[in-house]
Coordinates of C-alpha atoms in Angstrom, one line a residue:
M210 CA 76.5 85.4 136.3
Y211 CA 77.7 83.2 133.4
K212 CA 80.1 80.4 134.2
I213 CA 83.0 79.9 131.8
G214 CA 85.3 77.0 131.0
I215 CA 88.5 77.5 129.1
V216 CA 90.0 74.7 126.9
G217 CA 93.7 75.3 126.3
L218 CA 95.6 77.3 128.9
G219 CA 98.5 78.4 126.8
R220 CA 99.3 82.0 126.0
M221 CA 95.8 83.0 124.8
G222 CA 93.9 80.9 127.3
Q223 CA 95.9 82.5 130.1
E224 CA 95.2 86.0 128.8
H225 CA 91.4 85.3 128.6
L226 CA 91.5 83.9 132.1
Q227 CA 93.2 87.1 133.5
L228 CA 91.0 89.5 131.7
I229 CA 87.7 87.8 132.4
S230 CA 88.6 87.3 136.1
E231 CA 89.7 91.0 136.6
H232 CA 87.5 93.0 134.2
V233 CA 84.2 91.2 133.3
S234 CA 81.7 91.4 136.1
S235 CA 79.0 89.4 134.4
A236 CA 81.0 86.2 134.0
K237 CA 83.4 84.0 136.1
V238 CA 85.9 81.3 135.0
K239 CA 84.8 78.1 136.7
A240 CA 86.9 75.5 135.0
V241 CA 90.1 75.1 132.9
C242 CA 91.3 72.3 130.8
D243 CA 94.8 71.4 129.4
L244 CA 96.8 68.3 128.7
E245 CA 99.5 69.7 131.0
F246 CA 99.4 73.0 132.9
N247 CA 102.6 74.9 132.7
Q248 CA 104.0 76.9 135.6
D249 CA 102.4 80.2 134.4
A250 CA 99.0 78.5 134.1
K251 CA 99.3 76.9 137.6
T252 CA 100.1 80.4 139.0
L253 CA 97.0 81.9 137.5
I254 CA 94.8 79.0 138.5
K255 CA 95.9 79.5 142.1
K256 CA 95.6 83.3 141.9
Y257 CA 92.0 83.2 140.7
G258 CA 90.9 80.2 142.8
I259 CA 90.0 77.9 139.9
R260 CA 89.0 74.6 141.5
D261 CA 87.8 72.6 138.5
K262 CA 90.7 71.4 136.5
Y263 CA 90.5 68.9 133.6
S264 CA 92.8 67.1 131.2
D265 CA 89.9 65.9 129.0
Y266 CA 87.6 68.7 127.7
K267 CA 84.8 66.2 127.1
E268 CA 84.6 65.6 130.8
M269 CA 84.5 69.3 131.4
L270 CA 81.6 69.7 128.9
K271 CA 79.5 67.4 131.1
D272 CA 79.3 70.1 133.8
P273 CA 75.7 71.5 133.5
L274 CA 76.8 74.7 135.3
L275 CA 79.1 75.8 132.5
D276 CA 77.4 78.2 130.1
I277 CA 80.2 79.4 127.9
I278 CA 83.4 77.6 126.6
Y279 CA 86.5 79.4 125.4
V280 CA 88.4 77.3 122.9
C281 CA 92.1 78.4 122.9
T282 CA 94.0 75.3 121.6
H283 CA 96.2 74.7 118.7
I284 CA 94.7 75.5 115.3
D285 CA 94.4 71.8 114.4
D286 CA 92.0 71.2 117.2
L287 CA 89.8 74.4 117.2
T288 CA 87.0 73.3 115.0
R289 CA 86.7 69.8 116.4
I290 CA 86.5 71.0 119.9
S291 CA 84.1 73.8 119.0
I292 CA 81.8 71.4 117.3
D293 CA 81.7 69.2 120.5
C294 CA 81.0 72.3 122.6
I295 CA 78.1 73.3 120.3
K296 CA 76.7 69.8 120.4
A297 CA 76.9 70.0 124.2
N298 CA 74.7 73.1 124.0
K299 CA 77.4 75.4 125.2
H300 CA 77.8 79.0 123.9
T301 CA 81.3 78.9 122.4
F302 CA 84.1 81.4 121.9
C303 CA 86.8 80.2 119.5
E304 CA 90.1 81.8 118.9
E305 CA 90.5 83.5 115.5
N306 CA 92.2 80.9 113.3
L307 CA 89.5 78.4 113.2
S308 CA 91.2 75.9 110.9
K309 CA 93.5 75.5 107.9
S310 CA 90.7 73.3 106.5
V311 CA 87.8 74.8 104.5
E312 CA 85.9 71.6 105.1
N313 CA 86.3 71.8 108.8
I314 CA 84.9 75.3 108.9
K315 CA 82.0 74.4 106.7
E316 CA 81.2 71.4 109.0
L317 CA 81.1 73.8 112.0
M318 CA 78.8 76.1 110.1
S319 CA 76.5 73.2 109.4
V320 CA 76.4 72.2 113.0
L321 CA 75.6 75.8 114.0
E322 CA 72.7 76.0 111.6
N323 CA 70.9 73.4 113.8
S324 CA 71.8 74.9 117.2
D325 CA 70.6 77.6 119.5
S326 CA 74.0 78.1 121.0
K327 CA 75.8 81.4 120.2
F328 CA 79.2 81.2 118.6
I329 CA 81.9 83.9 118.1
V330 CA 85.3 83.9 116.5
G331 CA 87.9 85.8 118.4
L332 CA 88.8 88.4 115.8
N333 CA 89.6 90.8 118.6
K334 CA 91.1 93.6 116.4
R335 CA 87.5 94.4 115.3
F336 CA 86.9 95.6 118.9
D337 CA 89.9 98.0 119.0
N338 CA 88.9 101.6 119.5
N339 CA 91.6 103.0 117.2
F340 CA 90.7 100.6 114.3
N341 CA 87.0 101.3 114.7
S342 CA 87.7 105.0 114.5
V343 CA 89.4 104.4 111.1
R344 CA 86.5 102.2 110.0
D345 CA 83.9 104.9 111.0
A346 CA 85.8 107.5 108.9
V347 CA 85.8 105.1 105.9
I348 CA 82.2 103.9 106.2
K349 CA 80.8 107.5 106.8
G350 CA 82.6 108.7 103.6
K351 CA 84.8 111.2 105.4
I352 CA 87.8 110.3 103.1
G353 CA 85.7 109.6 100.0
E354 CA 86.1 106.4 98.1
P355 CA 88.9 104.2 99.6
Q356 CA 91.7 103.7 97.1
V357 CA 94.7 102.3 99.2
I358 CA 94.7 100.5 102.5
K359 CA 98.1 99.9 104.3
I360 CA 98.4 97.7 107.4
T361 CA 101.6 97.2 109.4
S362 CA 101.5 94.4 111.8
R363 CA 104.8 93.4 113.6
D364 CA 105.2 91.4 116.8
P365 CA 107.7 92.6 119.4
D366 CA 109.1 89.2 120.3
F367 CA 110.0 86.2 118.1
P368 CA 107.8 83.3 119.3
S369 CA 109.1 80.1 120.7
M370 CA 109.8 77.3 118.3
E371 CA 107.3 75.2 120.2
Y372 CA 104.6 77.8 119.4
L373 CA 105.7 78.1 115.7
K374 CA 105.6 74.3 115.3
N375 CA 101.9 74.3 115.9
S376 CA 101.0 77.8 114.6
G377 CA 100.1 76.8 111.0
G378 CA 102.5 79.3 109.5
L379 CA 102.8 83.1 109.3
F380 CA 100.0 83.6 106.7
F381 CA 97.5 81.4 108.7
D382 CA 98.6 82.5 112.2
M383 CA 99.4 86.2 111.8
T384 CA 98.4 87.7 108.4
V385 CA 94.9 86.1 108.8
D386 CA 94.1 88.9 111.3
D387 CA 95.1 91.5 108.7
F388 CA 93.0 89.9 106.0
D389 CA 90.0 90.1 108.3
M390 CA 90.8 93.8 109.2
I391 CA 90.9 94.7 105.5
R392 CA 87.5 93.1 104.9
Y393 CA 86.1 94.9 108.0
L394 CA 87.5 98.3 107.1
S395 CA 86.5 98.2 103.4
K396 CA 83.3 96.2 103.5
S397 CA 84.6 94.5 100.4
E398 CA 86.0 91.1 99.6
I399 CA 89.6 90.2 98.7
V400 CA 89.8 88.9 95.1
E401 CA 93.6 88.6 94.5
V402 CA 96.8 88.3 96.5
Y403 CA 100.4 88.6 95.7
A404 CA 102.7 87.6 98.6
M405 CA 106.5 87.7 99.1
G406 CA 108.1 86.1 102.1
A407 CA 111.5 85.5 103.6
V408 CA 113.4 84.1 106.7
L409 CA 115.2 87.2 108.0
I410 CA 115.1 86.8 111.7
D411 CA 115.8 83.1 112.7
D412 CA 116.9 80.4 110.3
A413 CA 115.6 77.7 112.7
I414 CA 112.0 78.5 111.4
K415 CA 113.0 76.9 108.1
E416 CA 112.6 73.5 109.9
Y417 CA 108.8 74.1 109.8
D418 CA 108.8 75.4 106.2
D419 CA 107.7 78.8 107.6
I420 CA 108.8 82.4 107.1
D421 CA 109.1 85.2 109.6
T422 CA 108.7 88.3 107.3
A423 CA 106.2 89.0 104.5
T424 CA 104.8 91.8 102.3
L425 CA 101.6 91.3 100.5
T426 CA 99.6 93.3 97.9
L427 CA 95.9 92.7 97.6
R428 CA 93.1 93.7 95.2
L429 CA 89.5 94.0 96.5
A430 CA 86.3 93.5 94.7
N431 CA 85.6 97.2 94.8
G432 CA 88.9 98.0 93.2
T433 CA 90.8 99.1 96.4
L434 CA 94.4 98.2 96.5
C435 CA 95.9 97.0 99.8
M436 CA 99.3 96.4 101.3
I437 CA 100.2 94.3 104.4
D438 CA 103.6 94.3 106.1
N439 CA 104.3 91.5 108.6
S440 CA 107.3 90.7 110.8
R441 CA 107.6 88.3 113.7
R442 CA 110.0 90.7 115.5
A443 CA 110.1 94.5 115.9
T444 CA 112.8 95.3 118.5
Y445 CA 111.0 98.6 119.5
G446 CA 107.6 97.1 120.5
Y447 CA 104.3 96.0 119.2
D448 CA 103.9 97.8 115.8
Q449 CA 100.2 98.0 114.8
R450 CA 99.4 100.8 112.3
I451 CA 96.7 101.4 109.6
E452 CA 96.4 103.9 106.9
V453 CA 93.5 104.3 104.4
H454 CA 93.9 106.8 101.6
G455 CA 90.7 107.9 99.7
S456 CA 89.5 110.3 97.0
L457 CA 88.9 113.1 99.6
G458 CA 91.7 112.5 102.1
M459 CA 93.3 110.0 104.4
V460 CA 92.7 108.4 107.9
T461 CA 95.5 106.8 109.9
T462 CA 96.1 105.3 113.3
S463 CA 99.4 105.1 115.0
N464 CA 100.9 102.9 117.7
E465 CA 99.8 102.9 121.4
L466 CA 102.8 104.1 123.3
Q467 CA 103.9 103.0 126.8
S468 CA 103.4 106.7 127.8
K469 CA 102.0 109.7 126.1
A470 CA 104.5 112.0 127.7
K471 CA 107.1 113.6 125.4
I472 CA 110.3 115.4 126.4
Y473 CA 111.3 118.4 124.3
T474 CA 114.8 119.8 124.6
G475 CA 117.3 121.6 122.5
Y476 CA 118.6 118.2 121.3
G477 CA 115.3 117.0 120.0
V478 CA 112.1 115.3 121.1
I479 CA 112.0 112.0 123.0
E480 CA 108.9 109.8 123.3
E481 CA 108.2 106.3 124.6
K482 CA 108.3 103.2 122.5
P483 CA 105.1 101.3 121.5
Q484 CA 103.5 99.1 124.0
Y485 CA 105.3 95.8 124.1
L486 CA 102.8 93.0 125.0
I487 CA 99.7 92.0 123.2
L488 CA 97.8 92.1 126.5
E489 CA 98.8 95.8 126.9
R490 CA 97.9 96.7 123.3
Y491 CA 94.7 94.9 123.0
K492 CA 93.5 94.6 126.6
H493 CA 90.4 96.8 126.0
A494 CA 89.6 95.0 122.8
Y495 CA 89.6 91.6 124.5
I496 CA 87.4 92.9 127.3
K497 CA 84.9 94.5 124.8
E498 CA 84.9 91.3 122.8
T499 CA 83.8 89.2 125.8
E500 CA 81.2 91.8 126.8
H501 CA 79.8 91.9 123.3
F502 CA 79.5 88.0 123.3
I503 CA 77.6 88.1 126.6
D504 CA 75.3 90.8 125.2
C505 CA 74.6 88.6 122.2
I506 CA 73.7 85.7 124.5
N507 CA 71.5 88.0 126.6
E508 CA 69.7 89.6 123.7
N509 CA 69.7 86.6 121.4
K510 CA 71.5 88.4 118.6
E511 CA 74.3 87.3 116.2
P512 CA 77.9 88.2 117.2
L513 CA 79.9 90.5 115.1
T514 CA 82.4 87.8 114.1
G515 CA 81.5 84.4 112.9
C516 CA 82.6 81.4 110.8
N517 CA 82.2 83.1 107.5
D518 CA 84.7 85.8 108.5
S519 CA 87.2 83.1 109.4
L520 CA 86.4 81.2 106.1
Q521 CA 87.1 84.3 104.0
A522 CA 90.3 85.0 105.8
L523 CA 91.3 81.4 105.3
Y524 CA 90.8 81.7 101.5
A525 CA 93.0 84.7 101.5
A526 CA 95.7 82.9 103.6
K527 CA 95.6 79.9 101.2
A528 CA 96.0 82.3 98.2
A529 CA 98.9 84.0 99.9
M530 CA 100.7 80.7 100.5
K531 CA 100.1 79.6 96.9
S532 CA 101.3 83.0 95.7
Y533 CA 104.5 82.8 97.9
L534 CA 105.3 79.3 96.7
E535 CA 104.6 80.0 93.0
N536 CA 105.8 83.6 93.0
R537 CA 102.8 85.0 91.2
P538 CA 99.5 86.8 91.9
V539 CA 96.8 84.4 92.9
K540 CA 93.0 85.0 92.6
L541 CA 91.0 83.7 95.5
S542 CA 88.8 81.8 93.0
E543 CA 91.8 79.5 92.5
V544 CA 91.7 78.2 96.1
K545 CA 87.9 78.1 96.7

């Protein structure tokens, strides 16, 4: 059984701790690290009997019994800590937004070239069953040549200002997932981005020069046109939809609902709202992601998601920010 250490026990670190402890039989969380454990973290540490607690991740890396490290810290620290983990000969799982710095990601790629440790980027939506069904239809040619891809991605709850302060901004924290999904669905690269954004939910976010709502239009290398719709708050639940229109037809996936039961009466049809929490919506994707990483370690194969995927999504995020600030379409070649 693999022993796992988690660096950063905020929202994402806590979710990984829960899912690994309850659903992954081939691994066990042995150690956790954070500068200060909040009450939710302390509750989970007690629940799962985690005895090894650290405030310095470098001390945790000295434990020879740890096989895998999950890096779930602020975006500014992800690549630095990941590099230290790789140099300590630990297999490393890093949350999706590796860095806002191209140079940092390239440094990590260089370190990995000289290491036998496995490394995966947590682009968990690639492991979602619904999205993979859409991809299969596209890749197998069931809808012909893709012409238009539409992604709707809206969070149910507006994040805390503490989270937003360290998030890197909407394009780097939220839209980056959708950039990767477009590349994954289309097997083509993004070449141009036009982004519009606004503060429509909470004016306090302006303090961090951020936005809470955005629409983006993209052009891919194969000619496909794409649209992304992001919002930090959807009052009805976690809104995650994809549509791909092609020369022979269309494939879509709708939201996962809290219940599949529908009530039909003379007044109309009533159904449940979409699932509300990320852990509800993507629970199985997170589990499959960890199981995939462990399989890669066991079989000595490369994981599905890596540094280059984060790098390409980062280029798109940089182009989106430049487009938003300059109010014009921006080619990715301008930010590379």
